[in-house]
Amino acid sequence: MTTQRNGSAPVDGPIPHHVAIIMDGNGRWACDRDLPRHAGHREGMKAVRQAIEGAMETGVGILTLFAFSTENWQRPEEEIVALMRLLKLYAESEREELQEKGVEVRVLGDLARMDAETRASVEAIEEATQGGSRLRLNLMISYSGREEILRAVRLVAAEVARGSLDPEAVDARTLEKFLHTRGLPDPDLLIRTSGEFRLSNFMLWQLAYTEIHISPVLWPDFTRLDFFAAVRDYQRRERRFGRVTAG
Ligand code: FPP
């Protein structure tokens, strides 16, 4: 685990093209301050801005944030409502700035479970930011890795049943066309905050060869300096993709 923090963006070494983040620790951050859990999520929104800034300063092309899992629907109703409100607020208040900065936002997951108002605001931010070419920002909402793979398998099976796909021809590239992340390269770097060493059902297919950086920082305290530290840690890794020498 690396905690070395440095004020400037990392330039010496490979820059990860795609960075994914499991934003963890909002509840603990709030609990440490005797605040309700939703106060931690609200503060976490500032850290989202920091991560975006860090990614843009570093030259990362794709940033994927795990904002709400399929399992999170089992949290107390009031926390779910607070999180959906926050998402709506985020989509409405950041829309213009993200558009100006050239950030293309996509919201990926089972959006049918979202309330109509939140869904309308995420669709509006997607539409307004479409074509942004400096950074692609994926917000994973109502998302789980297993659900995503199951959905892809169902869609592949439907094509086979229709006779438009030969089962013998199904390979990794076929399945990838049915993932929410279709067309995107796999993450090079996964950051998880709050010192937890788990994948929590996140991008199970796409993380096969991703480098993992665990940050001890609770998500609301995460800044662009922590982002830079994670990238520096990544730059020290030798990526072999199962081979003997670096790929
Ligand atoms: C995990 O912390 C975090 C979440 C379930 C929500 C993440 C949401 C945000 C960062 C806020 C807004 C985001 C966007 C994109 C608008 P936890 O509650 O599991 O923390 P704990 O493990 O300390 O309880």
Tab-separated table of C-alpha atoms and ligand atoms in Angstrom:
chain	number	residue	atom	x	y	z
A	1	MET	CA	0.000	0.000	0.000
A	2	THR	CA	1.461	3.369	-1.010
A	3	THR	CA	0.557	6.572	0.762
A	4	GLN	CA	3.241	8.801	-0.753
A	5	ARG	CA	1.453	12.030	-1.739
A	6	ASN	CA	2.915	14.587	-4.052
A	7	GLY	CA	1.448	17.818	-5.412
A	8	SER	CA	2.066	17.334	-9.106
A	9	ALA	CA	0.574	14.924	-11.599
A	10	PRO	CA	2.714	11.835	-12.256
A	11	VAL	CA	4.508	12.150	-15.579
A	12	ASP	CA	7.442	9.722	-15.367
A	13	GLY	CA	6.036	6.418	-16.495
A	14	PRO	CA	3.032	4.889	-18.191
A	15	ILE	CA	-0.263	6.676	-17.664
A	16	PRO	CA	-3.183	4.296	-17.125
A	17	HIS	CA	-5.716	4.868	-19.857
A	18	HIS	CA	-8.668	3.603	-17.813
A	19	VAL	CA	-8.923	4.001	-14.026
A	20	ALA	CA	-11.791	2.510	-12.015
A	21	ILE	CA	-12.553	3.434	-8.401
A	22	ILE	CA	-14.484	1.695	-5.630
A	23	MET	CA	-15.404	4.729	-3.535
A	24	ASP	CA	-15.607	3.257	-0.043
A	25	GLY	CA	-15.714	4.671	3.471
A	26	ASN	CA	-18.456	7.317	3.355
A	27	GLY	CA	-20.373	5.691	6.205
A	28	ARG	CA	-17.299	5.411	8.434
A	29	TRP	CA	-16.315	8.999	7.670
A	30	ALA	CA	-19.745	10.168	8.855
A	31	CYS	CA	-19.810	7.824	11.851
A	32	ASP	CA	-16.396	9.130	13.025
A	33	ARG	CA	-18.017	12.589	13.188
A	34	ASP	CA	-21.328	11.497	14.753
A	35	LEU	CA	-23.072	12.454	11.526
A	36	PRO	CA	-25.751	10.507	9.633
A	37	ARG	CA	-24.446	8.252	6.842
A	38	HIS	CA	-25.889	10.473	4.123
A	39	ALA	CA	-23.562	13.286	5.305
A	40	GLY	CA	-20.666	11.025	4.304
A	41	HIS	CA	-22.165	10.473	0.857
A	42	ARG	CA	-22.676	14.221	0.427
A	43	GLU	CA	-19.044	14.876	1.338
A	44	GLY	CA	-18.118	12.056	-1.045
A	45	MET	CA	-19.401	14.185	-3.893
A	46	LYS	CA	-16.467	16.570	-3.346
A	47	ALA	CA	-14.097	13.648	-3.646
A	48	VAL	CA	-15.744	12.736	-6.961
A	49	ARG	CA	-14.730	16.203	-8.217
A	50	GLN	CA	-11.201	15.632	-6.931
A	51	ALA	CA	-10.953	12.278	-8.714
A	52	ILE	CA	-12.132	13.848	-11.977
A	53	GLU	CA	-9.580	16.657	-11.628
A	54	GLY	CA	-6.845	14.149	-10.794
A	55	ALA	CA	-7.732	12.034	-13.818
A	56	MET	CA	-7.758	15.023	-16.162
A	57	GLU	CA	-4.472	16.399	-14.841
A	58	THR	CA	-2.857	12.981	-15.204
A	59	GLY	CA	-4.112	12.463	-18.747
A	60	VAL	CA	-6.323	9.476	-17.972
A	61	GLY	CA	-8.864	8.893	-20.749
A	62	ILE	CA	-11.555	6.937	-18.909
A	63	LEU	CA	-12.637	7.152	-15.271
A	64	THR	CA	-15.173	4.655	-13.942
A	65	LEU	CA	-16.738	5.228	-10.519
A	66	PHE	CA	-18.733	2.631	-8.563
A	67	ALA	CA	-21.462	4.844	-7.122
A	68	PHE	CA	-24.281	2.419	-6.237
A	69	SER	CA	-24.293	-1.379	-6.355
A	70	THR	CA	-27.178	-3.770	-6.974
A	71	GLU	CA	-26.688	-4.863	-3.364
A	72	ASN	CA	-27.012	-1.248	-2.158
A	73	TRP	CA	-30.784	-1.483	-2.892
A	74	GLN	CA	-30.915	-3.501	0.337
A	75	ARG	CA	-29.756	-0.534	2.440
A	76	PRO	CA	-32.309	1.310	4.622
A	77	GLU	CA	-34.882	3.204	2.542
A	78	GLU	CA	-33.758	6.597	3.843
A	79	GLU	CA	-30.150	5.993	2.750
A	80	ILE	CA	-31.291	4.879	-0.722
A	81	VAL	CA	-33.459	7.981	-1.059
A	82	ALA	CA	-30.541	10.191	0.076
A	83	LEU	CA	-28.182	8.563	-2.435
A	84	MET	CA	-30.653	8.950	-5.318
A	85	ARG	CA	-31.223	12.600	-4.371
A	86	LEU	CA	-27.499	13.158	-4.323
A	87	LEU	CA	-27.093	11.568	-7.717
A	88	LYS	CA	-29.834	13.800	-9.107
A	89	LEU	CA	-28.229	16.851	-7.497
A	90	TYR	CA	-24.853	15.849	-8.919
A	91	ALA	CA	-26.257	15.326	-12.421
A	92	GLU	CA	-28.005	18.694	-12.343
A	93	SER	CA	-25.355	20.830	-10.664
A	94	GLU	CA	-22.287	19.480	-12.494
A	95	ARG	CA	-23.804	19.148	-15.954
A	96	GLU	CA	-22.664	22.467	-17.363
A	97	GLU	CA	-19.154	22.370	-15.910
A	98	LEU	CA	-18.523	18.802	-17.061
A	99	GLN	CA	-19.786	19.711	-20.513
A	100	GLU	CA	-17.446	22.736	-20.647
A	101	LYS	CA	-14.502	20.639	-19.506
A	102	GLY	CA	-15.075	18.074	-22.246
A	103	VAL	CA	-16.166	15.242	-19.937
A	104	GLU	CA	-18.540	12.731	-21.498
A	105	VAL	CA	-20.714	11.167	-18.789
A	106	ARG	CA	-22.330	7.745	-19.109
A	107	VAL	CA	-24.432	6.137	-16.391
A	108	LEU	CA	-24.177	2.353	-16.557
A	109	GLY	CA	-26.246	-0.259	-14.729
A	110	ASP	CA	-29.842	-1.365	-14.256
A	111	LEU	CA	-31.372	2.097	-14.575
A	112	ALA	CA	-34.920	0.696	-14.705
A	113	ARG	CA	-34.821	0.426	-10.896
A	114	MET	CA	-34.152	4.133	-10.507
A	115	ASP	CA	-36.988	6.584	-9.770
A	116	ALA	CA	-38.222	8.537	-12.784
A	117	GLU	CA	-36.833	11.929	-11.672
A	118	THR	CA	-33.316	10.681	-10.981
A	119	ARG	CA	-33.368	8.773	-14.228
A	120	ALA	CA	-34.416	11.857	-16.162
A	121	SER	CA	-31.544	13.892	-14.703
A	122	VAL	CA	-28.942	11.232	-15.469
A	123	GLU	CA	-30.269	10.956	-19.005
A	124	ALA	CA	-30.019	14.748	-19.293
A	125	ILE	CA	-26.362	14.806	-18.192
A	126	GLU	CA	-25.563	12.000	-20.644
A	127	GLU	CA	-27.190	13.920	-23.456
A	128	ALA	CA	-25.609	17.273	-22.557
A	129	THR	CA	-22.092	15.878	-22.272
A	130	GLN	CA	-22.220	13.560	-25.276
A	131	GLY	CA	-19.176	13.957	-27.495
A	132	GLY	CA	-16.905	15.314	-24.715
A	133	SER	CA	-13.451	14.160	-25.720
A	134	ARG	CA	-11.128	14.937	-22.793
A	135	LEU	CA	-12.445	12.345	-20.351
A	136	ARG	CA	-15.072	9.626	-20.431
A	137	LEU	CA	-16.704	9.354	-17.012
A	138	ASN	CA	-18.683	6.192	-16.290
A	139	LEU	CA	-20.923	6.305	-13.229
A	140	MET	CA	-21.830	2.744	-12.306
A	141	ILE	CA	-25.254	2.877	-10.703
A	142	SER	CA	-27.448	-0.064	-9.697
A	143	TYR	CA	-24.587	-2.144	-11.028
A	144	SER	CA	-23.017	-5.463	-10.113
A	145	GLY	CA	-20.428	-7.494	-11.985
A	146	ARG	CA	-22.312	-10.795	-11.774
A	147	GLU	CA	-25.571	-9.189	-12.924
A	148	GLU	CA	-23.742	-7.639	-15.853
A	149	ILE	CA	-22.261	-11.007	-16.907
A	150	LEU	CA	-25.630	-12.758	-16.494
A	151	ARG	CA	-27.313	-10.089	-18.608
A	152	ALA	CA	-24.659	-10.534	-21.300
A	153	VAL	CA	-25.091	-14.330	-21.250
A	154	ARG	CA	-28.869	-13.930	-21.614
A	155	LEU	CA	-28.403	-11.632	-24.611
A	156	VAL	CA	-25.895	-14.021	-26.216
A	157	ALA	CA	-28.298	-16.949	-25.622
A	158	ALA	CA	-31.113	-14.969	-27.261
A	159	GLU	CA	-28.971	-14.392	-30.363
A	160	VAL	CA	-28.119	-18.098	-30.483
A	161	ALA	CA	-31.809	-19.024	-30.117
A	162	ARG	CA	-32.672	-16.612	-32.948
A	163	GLY	CA	-30.120	-18.370	-35.124
A	164	SER	CA	-28.018	-15.243	-35.637
A	165	LEU	CA	-25.047	-16.508	-33.625
A	166	ASP	CA	-23.192	-19.822	-33.809
A	167	PRO	CA	-22.547	-21.060	-30.212
A	168	GLU	CA	-19.127	-22.362	-31.321
A	169	ALA	CA	-18.183	-18.824	-32.357
A	170	VAL	CA	-18.899	-17.301	-28.937
A	171	ASP	CA	-15.643	-15.968	-27.504
A	172	ALA	CA	-14.547	-13.227	-25.090
A	173	ARG	CA	-15.064	-10.517	-27.712
A	174	THR	CA	-18.624	-11.705	-28.341
A	175	LEU	CA	-19.496	-11.475	-24.650
A	176	GLU	CA	-17.820	-8.087	-24.278
A	177	LYS	CA	-20.191	-6.651	-26.869
A	178	PHE	CA	-23.028	-7.226	-24.428
A	179	LEU	CA	-21.386	-5.746	-21.338
A	180	HIS	CA	-22.309	-2.240	-20.158
A	181	THR	CA	-18.708	-1.263	-20.949
A	182	ARG	CA	-18.848	-2.405	-24.586
A	183	GLY	CA	-16.298	-0.679	-26.741
A	184	LEU	CA	-14.151	0.394	-23.787
A	185	PRO	CA	-10.768	-1.071	-22.846
A	186	ASP	CA	-10.503	-2.843	-19.485
A	187	PRO	CA	-9.341	-0.726	-16.536
A	188	ASP	CA	-5.554	-0.592	-16.168
A	189	LEU	CA	-5.812	0.507	-12.560
A	190	LEU	CA	-8.418	-0.086	-9.845
A	191	ILE	CA	-8.336	2.134	-6.760
A	192	ARG	CA	-10.266	1.100	-3.662
A	193	THR	CA	-10.412	3.463	-0.727
A	194	SER	CA	-10.845	2.876	3.012
A	195	GLY	CA	-8.242	0.103	3.216
A	196	GLU	CA	-10.582	-2.746	2.253
A	197	PHE	CA	-9.168	-5.564	0.092
A	198	ARG	CA	-12.291	-6.675	-1.787
A	199	LEU	CA	-13.768	-6.408	-5.289
A	200	SER	CA	-17.358	-6.247	-3.972
A	201	ASN	CA	-18.861	-7.592	-7.196
A	202	PHE	CA	-17.372	-4.768	-9.267
A	203	MET	CA	-16.420	-5.242	-12.944
A	204	LEU	CA	-15.621	-8.923	-12.431
A	205	TRP	CA	-15.052	-9.544	-16.129
A	206	GLN	CA	-13.110	-6.368	-16.879
A	207	LEU	CA	-10.710	-6.480	-13.896
A	208	ALA	CA	-9.050	-9.778	-14.901
A	209	TYR	CA	-5.604	-8.180	-15.390
A	210	THR	CA	-6.095	-4.821	-13.694
A	211	GLU	CA	-3.512	-3.520	-11.219
A	212	ILE	CA	-5.057	-2.834	-7.802
A	213	HIS	CA	-4.173	0.039	-5.489
A	214	ILE	CA	-5.697	0.045	-2.000
A	215	SER	CA	-5.750	3.492	-0.415
A	216	PRO	CA	-6.236	3.771	3.359
A	217	VAL	CA	-8.082	7.090	2.902
A	218	LEU	CA	-11.850	7.170	3.498
A	219	TRP	CA	-13.581	8.293	0.287
A	220	PRO	CA	-14.735	11.758	1.500
A	221	ASP	CA	-11.085	12.583	2.313
A	222	PHE	CA	-9.805	11.424	-1.098
A	223	THR	CA	-8.085	14.170	-3.105
A	224	ARG	CA	-6.297	14.482	-6.425
A	225	LEU	CA	-3.056	13.878	-4.484
A	226	ASP	CA	-4.307	10.418	-3.510
A	227	PHE	CA	-5.169	9.862	-7.173
A	228	PHE	CA	-1.626	10.830	-8.162
A	229	ALA	CA	-0.200	8.489	-5.473
A	230	ALA	CA	-2.237	5.607	-6.918
A	231	VAL	CA	-0.938	6.324	-10.425
A	232	ARG	CA	2.664	6.465	-9.132
A	233	ASP	CA	2.100	3.085	-7.461
A	234	TYR	CA	0.785	1.778	-10.817
A	235	GLN	CA	3.868	3.087	-12.593
A	236	ARG	CA	6.051	0.843	-10.436
A	237	ARG	CA	4.185	-2.322	-11.440
A	238	GLU	CA	5.355	-4.769	-14.062
A	239	ARG	CA	2.312	-5.844	-16.072
A	240	ARG	CA	2.695	-9.312	-17.540
A	241	PHE	CA	-0.888	-10.349	-18.398
A	242	GLY	CA	-0.051	-13.955	-17.500
A	243	ARG	CA	3.134	-13.967	-19.569
A	244	VAL	CA	6.749	-14.071	-18.397
A	245	THR	CA	7.758	-10.621	-19.577
A	246	ALA	CA	5.943	-7.297	-19.391
A	247	GLY	CA	3.309	-6.763	-22.106
B	1	FPP	C1	-19.557	3.405	-0.116
B	1	FPP	O1	-19.389	3.867	1.181
B	1	FPP	C2	-20.127	4.451	-0.963
B	1	FPP	C3	-21.357	4.397	-1.530
B	1	FPP	C4	-22.280	3.263	-1.377
B	1	FPP	C5	-21.889	5.521	-2.327
B	1	FPP	C6	-20.930	6.296	-3.140
B	1	FPP	C7	-21.529	7.603	-3.405
B	1	FPP	C8	-20.885	8.774	-3.470
B	1	FPP	C9	-19.440	8.902	-3.397
B	1	FPP	C10	-21.655	10.033	-3.541
B	1	FPP	C11	-22.087	10.565	-4.792
B	1	FPP	C12	-21.546	10.015	-6.027
B	1	FPP	C13	-21.880	10.503	-7.213
B	1	FPP	C14	-21.307	9.939	-8.436
B	1	FPP	C15	-22.815	11.612	-7.320
B	1	FPP	P1	-20.111	3.109	2.374
B	1	FPP	O2	-21.394	3.812	2.639
B	1	FPP	O3	-20.226	1.651	2.059
B	1	FPP	O4	-19.077	3.364	3.539
B	1	FPP	P2	-18.755	2.418	4.785
B	1	FPP	O5	-18.117	1.164	4.241
B	1	FPP	O6	-17.801	3.249	5.583
B	1	FPP	O7	-20.059	2.176	5.491
